[in-house]
Amino acid sequence: MKNVVFYHAGCSVCVDAEQKMLDLLDKKAVNLEVVHFGEAKERIAEAEKAGVKSVPALCVDDAVLHLNFGASMDDVKQSLGVDA
Amino acid sequence: MKNVVFYHAGCSVCVDAEQKMLDLLDKKAVNLEVVHFGEAKERIAEAEKAGVKSVPALCVDDAVLHLNFGASMDDVKQSLGVDA
């Protein structure tokens, strides 16, 4: 199983990418977790450490795939009132 | 079946995204085509019409997911000697 984390911030670009992308994944081969930063601010540091620069992003094991561009991590932190 | 086209130009960002991404797809639910512009210049116009702005990109039915950023379509066309 591959561990995949979809990080997003709830914006329309994120939600759209989530729907398009997650439908395509092989649920039998992928251990998927969806993280909404608005509901889990404490995961922001982990995402940045993994290399997430913008949302929505898909982390596949140790690689990051940025999908389209919803917002930068700086914008996410600012809108959620999280210190850099 | 969903029709999915992965457009790329053979650069390292593209190849890496291809490997990470395509492994995750549900082959039973996805009708996948991989298009390398270097080997199929005639598909560039089709991709641009579908909304591809940069490669690598994944077209899912009528939606485009840009994955990370390898090169803009202008750079692709320039490097392949294709007129805009």
mmCIF file of C-alpha atoms in Angstrom:
data_model
loop_
_atom_site.group_PDB
_atom_site.id
_atom_site.type_symbol
_atom_site.label_atom_id
_atom_site.label_comp_id
_atom_site.label_asym_id
_atom_site.label_seq_id
_atom_site.Cartn_x
_atom_site.Cartn_y
_atom_site.Cartn_z
ATOM 1 C CA MET A 1 0.000 0.000 0.000
ATOM 2 C CA LYS A 2 1.167 3.486 -0.786
ATOM 3 C CA ASN A 3 0.520 6.152 1.802
ATOM 4 C CA VAL A 4 -1.060 9.168 0.166
ATOM 5 C CA VAL A 5 -2.102 12.377 1.909
ATOM 6 C CA PHE A 6 -4.227 14.964 0.129
ATOM 7 C CA TYR A 7 -3.693 18.359 1.809
ATOM 8 C CA HIS A 8 -6.146 21.116 1.087
ATOM 9 C CA ALA A 9 -7.655 24.251 2.496
ATOM 10 C CA GLY A 10 -11.248 23.971 1.403
ATOM 11 C CA CYS A 11 -11.117 26.479 -1.453
ATOM 12 C CA SER A 12 -12.881 25.795 -4.729
ATOM 13 C CA VAL A 13 -9.660 24.870 -6.555
ATOM 14 C CA CYS A 14 -8.887 22.364 -3.804
ATOM 15 C CA VAL A 15 -12.325 20.824 -3.690
ATOM 16 C CA ASP A 16 -12.477 20.511 -7.440
ATOM 17 C CA ALA A 17 -9.029 18.882 -7.603
ATOM 18 C CA GLU A 18 -9.983 16.595 -4.758
ATOM 19 C CA GLN A 19 -13.053 15.330 -6.546
ATOM 20 C CA LYS A 20 -11.298 14.859 -9.879
ATOM 21 C CA MET A 21 -8.211 13.260 -8.448
ATOM 22 C CA LEU A 22 -9.463 11.072 -5.676
ATOM 23 C CA ASP A 23 -11.973 9.381 -7.940
ATOM 24 C CA LEU A 24 -9.097 8.077 -10.007
ATOM 25 C CA LEU A 25 -7.094 6.502 -7.237
ATOM 26 C CA ASP A 26 -6.881 2.790 -6.796
ATOM 27 C CA LYS A 27 -8.415 2.422 -3.350
ATOM 28 C CA LYS A 28 -7.014 -1.092 -3.078
ATOM 29 C CA ALA A 29 -3.425 0.069 -3.535
ATOM 30 C CA VAL A 30 -3.611 3.451 -1.845
ATOM 31 C CA ASN A 31 -3.956 4.262 1.816
ATOM 32 C CA LEU A 32 -5.504 7.712 1.504
ATOM 33 C CA GLU A 33 -5.865 10.438 4.091
ATOM 34 C CA VAL A 34 -7.501 13.787 3.347
ATOM 35 C CA VAL A 35 -6.307 16.679 5.528
ATOM 36 C CA HIS A 36 -8.239 19.966 5.573
ATOM 37 C CA PHE A 37 -5.970 22.572 7.156
ATOM 38 C CA GLY A 38 -8.971 24.562 8.364
ATOM 39 C CA GLU A 39 -9.884 21.589 10.533
ATOM 40 C CA ALA A 40 -6.341 20.502 11.355
ATOM 41 C CA LYS A 41 -4.025 23.498 11.682
ATOM 42 C CA GLU A 42 -1.544 21.351 13.541
ATOM 43 C CA ARG A 43 -0.831 19.423 10.343
ATOM 44 C CA ILE A 44 0.519 22.514 8.532
ATOM 45 C CA ALA A 45 4.046 22.133 9.899
ATOM 46 C CA GLU A 46 4.131 18.482 8.862
ATOM 47 C CA ALA A 47 3.002 19.347 5.346
ATOM 48 C CA GLU A 48 5.615 22.082 4.982
ATOM 49 C CA LYS A 49 8.290 19.706 6.207
ATOM 50 C CA ALA A 50 7.196 17.219 3.538
ATOM 51 C CA GLY A 51 7.711 19.914 0.898
ATOM 52 C CA VAL A 52 4.185 21.219 0.345
ATOM 53 C CA LYS A 53 4.430 24.746 -1.100
ATOM 54 C CA SER A 54 0.822 25.271 -2.113
ATOM 55 C CA VAL A 55 -2.548 23.583 -1.895
ATOM 56 C CA PRO A 56 -4.054 21.376 -3.083
ATOM 57 C CA ALA A 57 -1.182 18.903 -2.870
ATOM 58 C CA LEU A 58 -0.858 15.164 -2.840
ATOM 59 C CA CYS A 59 1.974 13.595 -0.881
ATOM 60 C CA VAL A 60 2.901 10.166 -2.164
ATOM 61 C CA ASP A 61 5.244 8.514 0.271
ATOM 62 C CA ASP A 62 8.018 11.128 0.339
ATOM 63 C CA ALA A 63 7.175 12.968 -2.889
ATOM 64 C CA VAL A 64 4.852 15.950 -3.307
ATOM 65 C CA LEU A 65 2.586 16.565 -6.266
ATOM 66 C CA HIS A 66 1.129 20.058 -6.326
ATOM 67 C CA LEU A 67 -2.201 20.027 -8.169
ATOM 68 C CA ASN A 68 -3.119 23.244 -9.933
ATOM 69 C CA PHE A 69 -2.797 26.187 -7.579
ATOM 70 C CA GLY A 70 -5.329 27.082 -4.932
ATOM 71 C CA ALA A 71 -3.227 29.018 -2.432
ATOM 72 C CA SER A 72 0.324 29.215 -1.168
ATOM 73 C CA MET A 73 1.098 27.803 2.257
ATOM 74 C CA ASP A 74 1.788 31.366 3.398
ATOM 75 C CA ASP A 75 -1.733 32.369 2.389
ATOM 76 C CA VAL A 76 -3.146 29.330 4.156
ATOM 77 C CA LYS A 77 -1.279 30.159 7.359
ATOM 78 C CA GLN A 78 -2.276 33.801 7.185
ATOM 79 C CA SER A 79 -5.953 33.012 6.655
ATOM 80 C CA LEU A 80 -5.919 30.542 9.555
ATOM 81 C CA GLY A 81 -3.919 32.783 11.844
ATOM 82 C CA VAL A 82 -1.053 30.310 12.139
ATOM 83 C CA ASP A 83 2.423 31.706 12.779
ATOM 84 C CA ALA A 84 5.163 30.813 10.329
ATOM 85 C CA MET B 1 -14.502 4.404 -17.277
ATOM 86 C CA LYS B 2 -12.971 7.816 -16.968
ATOM 87 C CA ASN B 3 -10.832 9.020 -19.833
ATOM 88 C CA VAL B 4 -7.545 10.356 -18.515
ATOM 89 C CA VAL B 5 -4.702 11.779 -20.577
ATOM 90 C CA PHE B 6 -1.312 12.456 -19.027
ATOM 91 C CA TYR B 7 0.498 15.076 -21.133
ATOM 92 C CA HIS B 8 4.202 15.525 -20.636
ATOM 93 C CA ALA B 9 7.367 16.630 -22.358
ATOM 94 C CA GLY B 10 9.881 14.144 -21.048
ATOM 95 C CA CYS B 11 11.611 16.406 -18.531
ATOM 96 C CA SER B 12 12.598 15.135 -15.116
ATOM 97 C CA VAL B 13 9.688 16.854 -13.347
ATOM 98 C CA CYS B 14 7.306 15.215 -15.812
ATOM 99 C CA VAL B 15 8.812 11.759 -15.570
ATOM 100 C CA ASP B 16 8.880 11.876 -11.802
ATOM 101 C CA ALA B 17 5.254 13.039 -11.615
ATOM 102 C CA GLU B 18 4.269 10.376 -14.109
ATOM 103 C CA GLN B 19 5.775 7.610 -12.027
ATOM 104 C CA LYS B 20 4.324 8.850 -8.750
ATOM 105 C CA MET B 21 0.903 9.587 -10.135
ATOM 106 C CA LEU B 22 0.212 6.813 -12.546
ATOM 107 C CA ASP B 23 1.044 4.170 -9.976
ATOM 108 C CA LEU B 24 -1.860 5.408 -7.901
ATOM 109 C CA LEU B 25 -4.525 5.273 -10.546
ATOM 110 C CA ASP B 26 -7.203 2.651 -10.547
ATOM 111 C CA LYS B 27 -6.506 0.916 -13.837
ATOM 112 C CA LYS B 28 -9.914 -0.727 -13.753
ATOM 113 C CA ALA B 29 -11.751 2.596 -13.607
ATOM 114 C CA VAL B 30 -9.422 4.722 -15.695
ATOM 115 C CA ASN B 31 -8.792 4.613 -19.402
ATOM 116 C CA LEU B 32 -5.314 6.123 -19.435
ATOM 117 C CA GLU B 33 -3.329 7.549 -22.321
ATOM 118 C CA VAL B 34 0.167 8.984 -21.920
ATOM 119 C CA VAL B 35 1.125 11.631 -24.485
ATOM 120 C CA HIS B 36 4.764 12.731 -24.843
ATOM 121 C CA PHE B 37 4.763 15.963 -26.842
ATOM 122 C CA GLY B 38 8.252 15.237 -28.136
ATOM 123 C CA GLU B 39 6.827 12.190 -29.880
ATOM 124 C CA ALA B 40 3.441 13.694 -30.718
ATOM 125 C CA LYS B 41 3.736 17.383 -31.536
ATOM 126 C CA GLU B 42 0.369 17.258 -33.230
ATOM 127 C CA ARG B 43 -1.298 16.731 -29.854
ATOM 128 C CA ILE B 44 -0.132 20.110 -28.516
ATOM 129 C CA ALA B 45 -3.055 22.036 -29.991
ATOM 130 C CA GLU B 46 -5.527 19.551 -28.532
ATOM 131 C CA ALA B 47 -3.937 19.877 -25.090
ATOM 132 C CA GLU B 48 -4.016 23.659 -25.196
ATOM 133 C CA LYS B 49 -7.653 23.570 -26.248
ATOM 134 C CA ALA B 50 -8.379 21.359 -23.234
ATOM 135 C CA GLY B 51 -6.828 24.008 -20.985
ATOM 136 C CA VAL B 52 -3.323 22.654 -20.417
ATOM 137 C CA LYS B 53 -1.069 25.559 -19.429
ATOM 138 C CA SER B 54 1.997 23.637 -18.306
ATOM 139 C CA VAL B 55 3.336 20.118 -18.165
ATOM 140 C CA PRO B 56 3.025 17.637 -16.649
ATOM 141 C CA ALA B 57 -0.764 17.731 -16.692
ATOM 142 C CA LEU B 58 -3.522 15.228 -16.277
ATOM 143 C CA CYS B 59 -6.764 15.738 -18.171
ATOM 144 C CA VAL B 60 -9.689 14.031 -16.516
ATOM 145 C CA ASP B 61 -12.643 14.099 -18.853
ATOM 146 C CA ASP B 62 -12.941 17.855 -19.370
ATOM 147 C CA ALA B 63 -10.928 19.033 -16.352
ATOM 148 C CA VAL B 64 -7.192 19.705 -16.192
ATOM 149 C CA LEU B 65 -4.958 18.982 -13.220
ATOM 150 C CA HIS B 66 -1.532 20.569 -13.513
ATOM 151 C CA LEU B 67 1.009 18.547 -11.522
ATOM 152 C CA ASN B 68 3.906 20.497 -10.120
ATOM 153 C CA PHE B 69 5.540 22.562 -12.830
ATOM 154 C CA GLY B 70 7.894 21.190 -15.449
ATOM 155 C CA ALA B 71 7.520 23.697 -18.258
ATOM 156 C CA SER B 72 4.970 26.078 -19.704
ATOM 157 C CA MET B 73 3.304 25.138 -22.970
ATOM 158 C CA ASP B 74 5.128 28.072 -24.578
ATOM 159 C CA ASP B 75 8.446 26.559 -23.521
ATOM 160 C CA VAL B 76 7.368 23.162 -24.830
ATOM 161 C CA LYS B 77 6.401 24.623 -28.193
ATOM 162 C CA GLN B 78 9.586 26.637 -28.430
ATOM 163 C CA SER B 79 11.783 23.648 -27.630
ATOM 164 C CA LEU B 80 9.968 21.507 -30.202
ATOM 165 C CA GLY B 81 9.883 24.208 -32.846
ATOM 166 C CA VAL B 82 6.105 24.301 -32.967
ATOM 167 C CA ASP B 83 4.442 27.577 -33.937
ATOM 168 C CA ALA B 84 1.939 29.061 -31.525
#
